[in-house]
Structures are given as C-alpha cells and as structure tokens.
XYZ file of C-alpha atoms in Angstrom:
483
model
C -110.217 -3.411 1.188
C -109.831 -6.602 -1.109
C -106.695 -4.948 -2.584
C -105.096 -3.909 0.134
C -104.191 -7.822 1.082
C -102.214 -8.626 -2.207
C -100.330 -5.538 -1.787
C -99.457 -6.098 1.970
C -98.810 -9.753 1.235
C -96.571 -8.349 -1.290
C -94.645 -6.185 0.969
C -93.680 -9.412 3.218
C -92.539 -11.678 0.651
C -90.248 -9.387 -1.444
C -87.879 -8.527 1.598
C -87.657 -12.456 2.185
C -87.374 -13.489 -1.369
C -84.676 -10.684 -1.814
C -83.201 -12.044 0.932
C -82.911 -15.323 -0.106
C -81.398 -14.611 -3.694
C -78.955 -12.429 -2.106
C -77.909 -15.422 -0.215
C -77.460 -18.318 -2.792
C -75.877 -15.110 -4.981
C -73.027 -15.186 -2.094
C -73.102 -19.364 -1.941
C -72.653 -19.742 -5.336
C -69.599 -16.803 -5.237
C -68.555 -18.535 -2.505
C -68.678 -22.066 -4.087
C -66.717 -20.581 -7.443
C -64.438 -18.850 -5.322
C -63.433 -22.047 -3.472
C -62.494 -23.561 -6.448
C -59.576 -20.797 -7.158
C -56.385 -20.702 -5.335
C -56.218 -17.682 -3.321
C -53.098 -16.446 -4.396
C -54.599 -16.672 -7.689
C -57.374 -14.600 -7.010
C -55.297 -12.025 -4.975
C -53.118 -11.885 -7.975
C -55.828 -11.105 -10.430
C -57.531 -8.682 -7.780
C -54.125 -6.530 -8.147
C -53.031 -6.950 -11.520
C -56.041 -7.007 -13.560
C -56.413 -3.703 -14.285
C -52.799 -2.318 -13.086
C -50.809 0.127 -15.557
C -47.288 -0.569 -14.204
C -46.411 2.332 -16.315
C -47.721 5.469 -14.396
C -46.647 6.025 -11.006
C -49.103 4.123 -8.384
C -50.050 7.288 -6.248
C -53.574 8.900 -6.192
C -52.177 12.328 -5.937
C -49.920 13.138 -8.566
C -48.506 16.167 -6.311
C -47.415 13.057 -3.544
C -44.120 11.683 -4.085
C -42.754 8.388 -3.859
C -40.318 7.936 -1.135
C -38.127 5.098 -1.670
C -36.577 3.788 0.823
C -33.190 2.100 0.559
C -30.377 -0.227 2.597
C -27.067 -1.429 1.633
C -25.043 -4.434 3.101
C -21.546 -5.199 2.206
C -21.205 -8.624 1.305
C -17.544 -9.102 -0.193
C -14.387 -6.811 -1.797
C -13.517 -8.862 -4.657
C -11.054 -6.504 -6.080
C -9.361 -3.234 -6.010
C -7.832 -2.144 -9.520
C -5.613 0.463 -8.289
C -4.087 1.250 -12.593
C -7.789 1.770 -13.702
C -9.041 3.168 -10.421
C -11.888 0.581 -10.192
C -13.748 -0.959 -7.196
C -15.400 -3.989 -7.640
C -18.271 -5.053 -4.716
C -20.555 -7.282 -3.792
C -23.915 -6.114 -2.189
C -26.793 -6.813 -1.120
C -28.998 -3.850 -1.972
C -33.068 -3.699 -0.503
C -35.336 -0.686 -0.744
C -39.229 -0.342 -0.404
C -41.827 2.279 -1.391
C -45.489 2.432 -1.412
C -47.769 1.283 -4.026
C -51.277 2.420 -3.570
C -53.141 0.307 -6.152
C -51.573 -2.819 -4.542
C -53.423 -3.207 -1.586
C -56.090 -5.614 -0.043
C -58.393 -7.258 2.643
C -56.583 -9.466 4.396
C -59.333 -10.876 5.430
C -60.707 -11.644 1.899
C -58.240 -13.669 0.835
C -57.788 -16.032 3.664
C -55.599 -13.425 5.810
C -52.720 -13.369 3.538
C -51.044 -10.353 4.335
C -48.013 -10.533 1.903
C -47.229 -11.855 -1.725
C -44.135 -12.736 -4.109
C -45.418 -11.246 -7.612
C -42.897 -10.466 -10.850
C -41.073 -7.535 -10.570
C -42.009 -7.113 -14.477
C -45.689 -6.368 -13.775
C -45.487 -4.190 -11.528
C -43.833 -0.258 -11.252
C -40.052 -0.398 -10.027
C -38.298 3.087 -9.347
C -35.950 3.432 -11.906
C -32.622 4.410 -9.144
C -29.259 3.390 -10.823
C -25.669 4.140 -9.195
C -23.567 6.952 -10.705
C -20.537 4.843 -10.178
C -21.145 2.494 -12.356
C -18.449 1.943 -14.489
C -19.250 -1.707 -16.085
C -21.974 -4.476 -15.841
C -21.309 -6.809 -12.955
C -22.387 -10.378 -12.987
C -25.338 -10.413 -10.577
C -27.760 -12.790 -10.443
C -31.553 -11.714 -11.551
C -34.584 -11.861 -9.196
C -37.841 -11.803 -10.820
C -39.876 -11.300 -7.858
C -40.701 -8.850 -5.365
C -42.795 -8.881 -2.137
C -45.909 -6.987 -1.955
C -47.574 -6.402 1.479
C -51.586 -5.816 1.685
C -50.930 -2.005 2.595
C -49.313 -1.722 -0.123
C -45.460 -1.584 0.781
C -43.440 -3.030 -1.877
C -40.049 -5.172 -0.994
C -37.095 -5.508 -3.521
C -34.442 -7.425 -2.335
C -31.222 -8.547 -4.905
C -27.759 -9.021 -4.601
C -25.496 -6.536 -6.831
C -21.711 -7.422 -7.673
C -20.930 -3.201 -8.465
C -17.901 -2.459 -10.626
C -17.739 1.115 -10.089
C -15.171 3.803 -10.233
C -13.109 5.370 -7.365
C -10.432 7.463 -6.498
C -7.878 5.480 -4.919
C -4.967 7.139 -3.005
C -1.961 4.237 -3.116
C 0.273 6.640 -1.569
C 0.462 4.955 1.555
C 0.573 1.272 0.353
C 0.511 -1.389 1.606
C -0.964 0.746 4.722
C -3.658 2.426 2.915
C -7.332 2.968 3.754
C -9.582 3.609 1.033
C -12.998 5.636 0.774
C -15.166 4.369 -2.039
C -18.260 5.932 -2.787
C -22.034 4.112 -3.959
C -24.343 7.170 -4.728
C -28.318 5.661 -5.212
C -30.357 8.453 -7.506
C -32.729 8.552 -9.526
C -31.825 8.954 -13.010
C -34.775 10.882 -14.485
C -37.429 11.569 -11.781
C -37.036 14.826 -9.730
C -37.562 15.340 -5.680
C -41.032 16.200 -6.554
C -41.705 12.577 -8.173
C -39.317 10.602 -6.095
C -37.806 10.784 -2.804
C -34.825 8.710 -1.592
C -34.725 7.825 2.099
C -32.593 5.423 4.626
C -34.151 2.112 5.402
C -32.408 1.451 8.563
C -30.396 4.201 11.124
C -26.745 5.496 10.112
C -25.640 3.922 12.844
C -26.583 0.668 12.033
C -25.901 0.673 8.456
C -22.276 1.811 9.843
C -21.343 -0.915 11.550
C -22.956 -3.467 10.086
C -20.692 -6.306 9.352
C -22.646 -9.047 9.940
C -22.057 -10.760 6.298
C -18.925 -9.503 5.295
C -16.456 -12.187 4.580
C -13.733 -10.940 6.737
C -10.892 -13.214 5.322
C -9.780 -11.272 2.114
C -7.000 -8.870 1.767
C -9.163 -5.997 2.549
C -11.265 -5.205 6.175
C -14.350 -3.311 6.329
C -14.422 -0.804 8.586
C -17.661 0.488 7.990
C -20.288 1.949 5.884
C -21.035 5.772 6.142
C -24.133 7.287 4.841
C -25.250 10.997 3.652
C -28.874 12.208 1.704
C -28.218 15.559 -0.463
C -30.114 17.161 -3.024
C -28.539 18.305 -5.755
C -29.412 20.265 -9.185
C -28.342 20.324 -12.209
C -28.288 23.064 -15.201
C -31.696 23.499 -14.683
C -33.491 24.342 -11.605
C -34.959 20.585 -10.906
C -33.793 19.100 -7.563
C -32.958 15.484 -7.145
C -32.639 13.365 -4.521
C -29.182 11.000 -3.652
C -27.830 9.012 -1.567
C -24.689 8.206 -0.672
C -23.183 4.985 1.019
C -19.079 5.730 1.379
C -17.660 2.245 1.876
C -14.517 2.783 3.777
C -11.934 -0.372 3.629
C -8.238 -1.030 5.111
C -5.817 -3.310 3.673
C -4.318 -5.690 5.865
C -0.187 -5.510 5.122
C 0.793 -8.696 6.568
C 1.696 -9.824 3.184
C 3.485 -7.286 1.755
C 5.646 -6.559 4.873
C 6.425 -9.914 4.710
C 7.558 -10.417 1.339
C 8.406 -7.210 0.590
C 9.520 -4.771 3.462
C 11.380 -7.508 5.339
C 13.871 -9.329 2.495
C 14.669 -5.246 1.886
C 15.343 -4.548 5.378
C 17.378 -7.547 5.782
C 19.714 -6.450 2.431
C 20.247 -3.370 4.035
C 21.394 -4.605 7.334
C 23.642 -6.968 5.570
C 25.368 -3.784 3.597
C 25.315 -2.472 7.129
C 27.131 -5.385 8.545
C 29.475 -5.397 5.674
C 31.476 -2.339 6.906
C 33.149 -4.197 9.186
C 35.128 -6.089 6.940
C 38.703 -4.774 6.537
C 39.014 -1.831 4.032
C 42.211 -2.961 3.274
C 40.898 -6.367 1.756
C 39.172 -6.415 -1.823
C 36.417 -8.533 -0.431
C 34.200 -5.378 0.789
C 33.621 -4.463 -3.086
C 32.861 -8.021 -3.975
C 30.116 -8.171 -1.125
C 28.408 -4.693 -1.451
C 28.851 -5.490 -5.264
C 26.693 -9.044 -4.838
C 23.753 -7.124 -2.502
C 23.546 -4.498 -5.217
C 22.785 -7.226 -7.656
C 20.791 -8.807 -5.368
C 18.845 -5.914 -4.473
C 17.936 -5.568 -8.463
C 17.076 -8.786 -8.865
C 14.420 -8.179 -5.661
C 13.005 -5.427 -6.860
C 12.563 -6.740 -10.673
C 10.789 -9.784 -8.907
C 8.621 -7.420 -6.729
C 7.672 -4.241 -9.172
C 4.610 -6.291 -10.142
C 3.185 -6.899 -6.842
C 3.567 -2.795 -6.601
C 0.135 -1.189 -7.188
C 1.183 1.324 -10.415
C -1.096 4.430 -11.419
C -0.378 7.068 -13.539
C -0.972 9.981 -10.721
C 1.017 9.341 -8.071
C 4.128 6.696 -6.820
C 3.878 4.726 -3.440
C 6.038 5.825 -0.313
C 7.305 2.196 -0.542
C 8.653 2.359 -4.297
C 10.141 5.802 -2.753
C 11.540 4.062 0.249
C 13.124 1.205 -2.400
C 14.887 3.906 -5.115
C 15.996 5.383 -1.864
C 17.567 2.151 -0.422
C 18.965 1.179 -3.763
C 20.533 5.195 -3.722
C 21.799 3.541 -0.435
C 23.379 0.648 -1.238
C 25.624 2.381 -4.829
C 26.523 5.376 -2.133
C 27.985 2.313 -0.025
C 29.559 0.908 -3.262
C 30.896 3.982 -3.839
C 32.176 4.796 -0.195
C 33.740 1.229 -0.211
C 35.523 2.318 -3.539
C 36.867 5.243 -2.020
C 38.436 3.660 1.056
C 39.932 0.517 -0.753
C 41.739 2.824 -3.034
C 43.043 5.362 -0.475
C 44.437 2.628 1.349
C 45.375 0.582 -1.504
C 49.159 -0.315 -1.944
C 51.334 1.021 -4.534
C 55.053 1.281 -5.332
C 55.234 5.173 -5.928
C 52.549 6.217 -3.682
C 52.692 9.589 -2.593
C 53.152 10.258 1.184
C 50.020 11.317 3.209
C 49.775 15.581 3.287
C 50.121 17.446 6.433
C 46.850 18.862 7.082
C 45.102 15.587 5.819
C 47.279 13.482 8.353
C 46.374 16.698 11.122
C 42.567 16.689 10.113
C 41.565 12.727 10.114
C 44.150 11.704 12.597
C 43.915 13.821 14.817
C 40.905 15.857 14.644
C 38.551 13.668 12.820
C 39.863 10.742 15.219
C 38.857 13.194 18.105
C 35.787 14.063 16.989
C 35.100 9.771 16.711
C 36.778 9.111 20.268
C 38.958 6.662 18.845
C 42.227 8.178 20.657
C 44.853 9.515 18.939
C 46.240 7.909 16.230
C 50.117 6.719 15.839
C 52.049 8.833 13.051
C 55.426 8.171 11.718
C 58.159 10.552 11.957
C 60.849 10.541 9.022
C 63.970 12.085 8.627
C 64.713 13.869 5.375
C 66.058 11.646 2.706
C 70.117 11.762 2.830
C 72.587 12.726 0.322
C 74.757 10.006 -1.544
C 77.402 10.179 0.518
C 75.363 9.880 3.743
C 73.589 6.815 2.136
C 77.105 5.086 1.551
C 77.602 5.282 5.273
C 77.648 1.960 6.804
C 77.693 0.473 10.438
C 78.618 -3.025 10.269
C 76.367 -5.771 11.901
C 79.254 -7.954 12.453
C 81.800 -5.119 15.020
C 83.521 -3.081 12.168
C 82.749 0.259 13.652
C 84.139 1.957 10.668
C 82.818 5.844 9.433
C 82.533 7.122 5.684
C 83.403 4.579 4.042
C 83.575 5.814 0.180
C 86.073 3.526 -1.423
C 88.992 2.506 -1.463
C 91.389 5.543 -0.704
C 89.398 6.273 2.199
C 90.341 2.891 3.717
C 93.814 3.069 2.850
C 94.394 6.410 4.784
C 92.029 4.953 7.175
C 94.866 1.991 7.314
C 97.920 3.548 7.568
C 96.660 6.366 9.878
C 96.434 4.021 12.444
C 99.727 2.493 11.776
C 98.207 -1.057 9.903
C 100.384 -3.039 8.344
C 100.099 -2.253 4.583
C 97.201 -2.786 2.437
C 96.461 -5.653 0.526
C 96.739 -6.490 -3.204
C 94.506 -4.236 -5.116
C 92.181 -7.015 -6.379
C 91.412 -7.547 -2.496
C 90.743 -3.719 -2.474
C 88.255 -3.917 -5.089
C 86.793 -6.624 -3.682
C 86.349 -4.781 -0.930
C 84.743 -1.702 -2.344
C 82.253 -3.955 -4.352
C 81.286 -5.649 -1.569
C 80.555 -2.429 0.521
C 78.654 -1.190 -2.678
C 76.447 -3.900 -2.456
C 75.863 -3.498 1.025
C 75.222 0.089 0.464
C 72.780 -0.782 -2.050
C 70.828 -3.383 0.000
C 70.746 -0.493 2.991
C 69.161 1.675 0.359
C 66.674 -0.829 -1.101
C 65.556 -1.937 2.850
C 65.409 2.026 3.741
C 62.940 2.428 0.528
C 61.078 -0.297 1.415
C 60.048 0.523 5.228
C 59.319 3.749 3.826
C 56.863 3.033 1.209
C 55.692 0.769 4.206
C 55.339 3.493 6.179
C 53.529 5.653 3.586
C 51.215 2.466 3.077
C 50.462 2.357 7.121
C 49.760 6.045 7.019
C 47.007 5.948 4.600
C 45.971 3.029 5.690
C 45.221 4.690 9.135
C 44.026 7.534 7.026
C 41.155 5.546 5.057
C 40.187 3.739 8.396
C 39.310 6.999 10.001
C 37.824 7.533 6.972
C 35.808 4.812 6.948
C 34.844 4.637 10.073
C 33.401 8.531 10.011
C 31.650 8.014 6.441
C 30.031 4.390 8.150
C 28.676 6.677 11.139
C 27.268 9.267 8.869
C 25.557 6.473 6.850
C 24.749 4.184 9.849
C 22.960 7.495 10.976
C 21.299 8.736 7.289
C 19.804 4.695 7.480
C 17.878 4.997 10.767
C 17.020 8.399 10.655
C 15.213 6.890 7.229
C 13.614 4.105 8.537
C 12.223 5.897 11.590
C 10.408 8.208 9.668
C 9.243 6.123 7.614
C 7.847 3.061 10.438
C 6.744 6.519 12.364
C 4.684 7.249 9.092
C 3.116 4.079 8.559
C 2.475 3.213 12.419
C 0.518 6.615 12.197
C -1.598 5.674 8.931
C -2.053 2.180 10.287
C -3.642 3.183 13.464
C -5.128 6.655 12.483
C-alpha cells in the first residue's frame, strides 16, 4: 500500500513537468526565432536542403506545365536584306514548384517571396527564332508564392529571324513568328500552356509604343506538339506578331515627287511639236527622274528573293518617260523643216488626216491641192503685175512678131531687146524661185498637220497606258492597305 503513493504521485507530476519543458522548449524557439528576420528564416526553410537540379515534382510521371505570356513592348527594327526582326518584350511564365511551399502562418503570414533565380529550378524554354543575342537587361530574382507557384518576369529585346514579304512596300503587313519550346525536355517532362486567354493576348496593346514606323495589330497565339526523328513529342508555342507599316513617309517622299514628274511629262505634250523645246523638257525630267531615283534606291527595302511593286512601278515610269522622249523625237522630226523634203504620200495624208483625224473628232483636216509641175516653156509664161497682159513670152522673136502683128511701130534697137529678154528672164526666174518656195511651204504645212495628228493620237494612247497604270496600281495598294 506504501508503494502505491510514490508511484501515483509519480503519475501526476510527470504529465505536468512534461508539460512545462515542452513549454519553455517552445519560449526559448520562440525567443531565438524572434531574433531572425523572417524572410531569413523562410529563405533557409526552402533552400536549405533544395537540389535546384532535379525537377521539383513528387511524381516523376507528373509534368511541369509552364505557363507563359507575351507583351509587345516596342519594334525597333525590321532588316528586310537579312530577313531579321528585332523586338522588345516583355515575356512572364509560371509553373509549380512543390518543394517551395510554406505556412503562411509560420512565418508571419507572408504569402510570397523575391528569391535568386540561380538557386532555384528554371525551365530551360528558349525561342527557335533566335537568330542573335539581344541586349536585355538581367533579373536575378523571381517570385515564389507559399503554394508553391513560381513567377518569372523579364524583359527580352529578341533578334530573331523572319520571312518578310516586301512585295507590297511601303503597304506591307508583316507576320513574324516567336515559337516558346523547350529545348531538351519532352511533353512528358514539360508542358507549355497560355497564361492569359487568346483573346486577350490578341489585342493587347496596352504598352506598345505606338509612335514608330510600324503599328501593332495584334498578337495571335497557337499550342502544337510536334516530333522530331524520334518518336518524343514536344510541346510549343507560338505567338505570331502581326505588324503594318504606316506609308505616310514613303508616299510622301517617294510616290508623290514621282507622280508629280510624270504629270509634268504629261503636261509637256502640249507644247508645240513644231518647236525644239519639247525635247529639251522631256530631256531635263528624264534626268531628273534619274537623279530621283539614285537619291531614293537606298530608302528601297532590297532582298535577294523578290523586287517591290514600287521599284516595278518606278522602271515602269522611267520606261514611260524615254517612250515620251522617243515619241517627242518622232514628231519633231516628221514635222521638221527641210529644203528637199519629200511631199506627204497619199494613203498617209488619207489615213491620219482623214481617218485617224476621224477617229480623234478633230474634224477634217485642210489638204493642199497642187497642180503638176509645168514644163519650161509654161514656167516662162508671165502675167504682168503692172497691165501688160501679154502670152508666151519666150524671147525676143516672139515679141517682135507679137509687135508688128498688131501693126506697132517698129521695134527698138536690139540692145533694148535684150534688155528686154533679160529682164523677163529674171522675172521668170523669181516666179520660179516664189512657186518653189510656197511649195516646199506647202509640203512643210502638210506634215506638219501630219505629225500633229500624230501627236495628238500617240499622247491619247499614252495619256491612257498612264492611268490605266496608276489605277491598278492605287486599286492594289488601297486593297493591301485596308485588307
């Protein structure tokens, strides 16, 4: 009976002294622990015995889904020779890291923390594009959340390749890819997702600086899995950045100082053909028109594949401007004036005066009418200006029988008669010389009515050939500038 006291004494007092050293065990945690930073001690809680080189899951057979988003920040350049895109991004994904989680509640509720990203695992998801190493900044940190959500956020400046279609310059929309894979780890190891809906990622434009040459118009997004030689999938995804340039510039300094040369050589055909100063002028644009497009042909995006529609539309103007030159050529020499020219054939003067002046509704066009060319003797014929009414006058005999046929007293000395006759040679002569002239006169006004005809068809048929060019090609670029 004695010894059953001690041992139910006993039985109290443990509990209670147990009790008690459980309780200053906790103070004196409690006291140490207070004299830590928390972040410190939530820091060496997850990294003390991390291995940052093994994938953090429990289940090996559990992939990692990564999560991604991409935000267009800037187009810094487009190299259209190399086919290079150069971007500037701000890239964010997340995935889950199941040894990096805590008790909020243990550690003074903090529910997220900023630790080096070179402690910890990082998915190892690189862009195929990549082409060259931008200059982006470096973030050592990362956020880690107490379930165990990781956060990387950095900005990227991406120099990456793409195939860029200049045909339609400066109206051209271009569709750059960004495709987000991981470069060793299969599906079955790590999984790519979206962070935020297509839709939003889309039309996000919320940082973009809008005041470059180029205009976002948005940012489409597609997930594929793909395979290579062997039969592991892997996971990608694609952002396609698509991007308009605005062509304010180049219609200004280029499209415009063209269009206004070629209205000039437009205007120029009304200058008379019959004055040298048409060649001079279309000469001068053709010059100047070289000189523009030596000035320009480095603003012109050049590749090796393929040639603008606006360095076609310039070769064709400049094919414009030397047919011009060489229509003006034409014309100035038909109607040119020479001292032997050859009168103006019959069917030509039938087909441009009167058919090819039909055909332009300019009216029927005045022809001369010539009589043969006379005989010598006709030529000597001569009707006085001054009242001698006097018929085939050859010489001298002739005006003797002349004389005393009529009963005239008798002729004069003979020295008066050759007077006479020399003086009626010369008059014959000057008749002659006057009848040559207003005939090569009137050979001169027939081709000159020939090469206006002329010109006036051959400035229609141009005039036409110019605006049936430029309205295919404004048609063209109205429909890629608004497609």
């Amino acid at each position: 009976m004695l010894l059953k006291v001690p041992q139910a004494l006993l039985a109290l007092l443990l509990p209670m002294l147990l009790t008690q050293g459980e309780a200053w065990r906790r103070g004196s945690l409690q006291a140490h622990n207070t004299s830590r930073p928390t972040l410190h001690r939530l820091s060496d809680h997850l990294l003390t015995n991390y291995k940052k080189d093994v994938r953090p899951v429990r289940d090996w057979r559990k992939p990692t889904t990564v999560s991604i988003d991409v935000i267009v920040y800037a187009i810094l350049s487009v190299d259209e020779k190399n086919q290079v895109l150069t971007t500037y991004i701000w890239y964010r994904q997340y995935w889950t890291d199941e040894f990096l989680q805590w008790n909020p509640e243990d550690f003074d509720n903090i529910t997220k923390l900023s630790i080096p990203t070179d402690s910890i695992w990082v998915p190892d998801i690189l862009i195929n594009e990549f082409v060259d190493v931008g200059k982006s900044p470096d973030i050592p940190y990362v956020y880690v959340r107490h379930h165990g959500e990781v956060q990387n956020y950095k900005p990227l400046q991406v120099v990456t390749a793409c195939s860029l279609d200049i045909y339609n310059f400066p109206f051209d929309v271009q569709n750059c890819s960004l495709t987000f894979t991981s470069w060793l780890h299969t599906i079955q190891d790590i999984n790519i997702s979206l962070w935020r809906s297509p839709e939003k990622v889309k039309f996000d434009k919320s940082v973009f600086m809008n005041q470059g040459e180029w205009e976002l118009l948005g940012v489409l997004t597609q997930f594929r899995e793909f395979s290579m030689e062997s039969s592991d999938c892997y996971a990608e995804m694609k952002f396609y950045v698509v991007i308009r340039r605005r062509p304010l510039f180049y219609v200004v300094s280029l499209l415009l100082p063209s269009i206004f040369l070629m209205v000039m050589d437009i205007v120029g055909f009304y200058l008379p053909p019959e004055s040298g100063e048409r060649v001079s002028f279309k000469i001068t644009l053709l010059l100047g028109y070289s000189v523009f497009l030596i000035i320009v042909s480095d603003t012109l995006p050049a590749t090796a594949i393929g040639t603008p529609l606006i360095g076609v539309y310039f070769v064709v103007c400049m094919a414009l401007l030397v047919i011009s030159l060489a229509e003006t050529i034409l014309i100035v020499r038909l109607v040119h004036k020479q001292d032997l020219q050859q009168p103006v054939p019959a069917w030509l003067r039938r087909l441009v005066l009167e058919k090819v002046a039909l055909m332009l509704c300019l009216g029927e066009q005045p022809t001369s009418h010539r009589c043969p060319a006379t005989s010598q003797a006709t030529k000597t014929d001569d009707c006085s200006d001054m009242g001698n009414h006097c018929s085939h006058l050859g010489g001298p005999r002739d005006l003797d029988k002349t004389l005393r046929g009529r009963g005239s007293p008798p002729p004069p000395p003979r020295e008066a008669s050759l007077a006479v006759r020399g003086l009626l040679q010369e008059l014959a002569s000057i008749r002659h010389f006057l009848e040559k002239r207003e005939e090569s006169r009137e050979v001169a006004r027939d081709w000159l009515r020939v090469g206006s005809v002329l010109d006036r068809l051959l400035f229609r048929v141009y005039l036409l050939a110019v605006l049936a060019y430029s309205v295919s090609l404004v048609t063209l670029w109205s429909l890629w500038q608004y497609s």
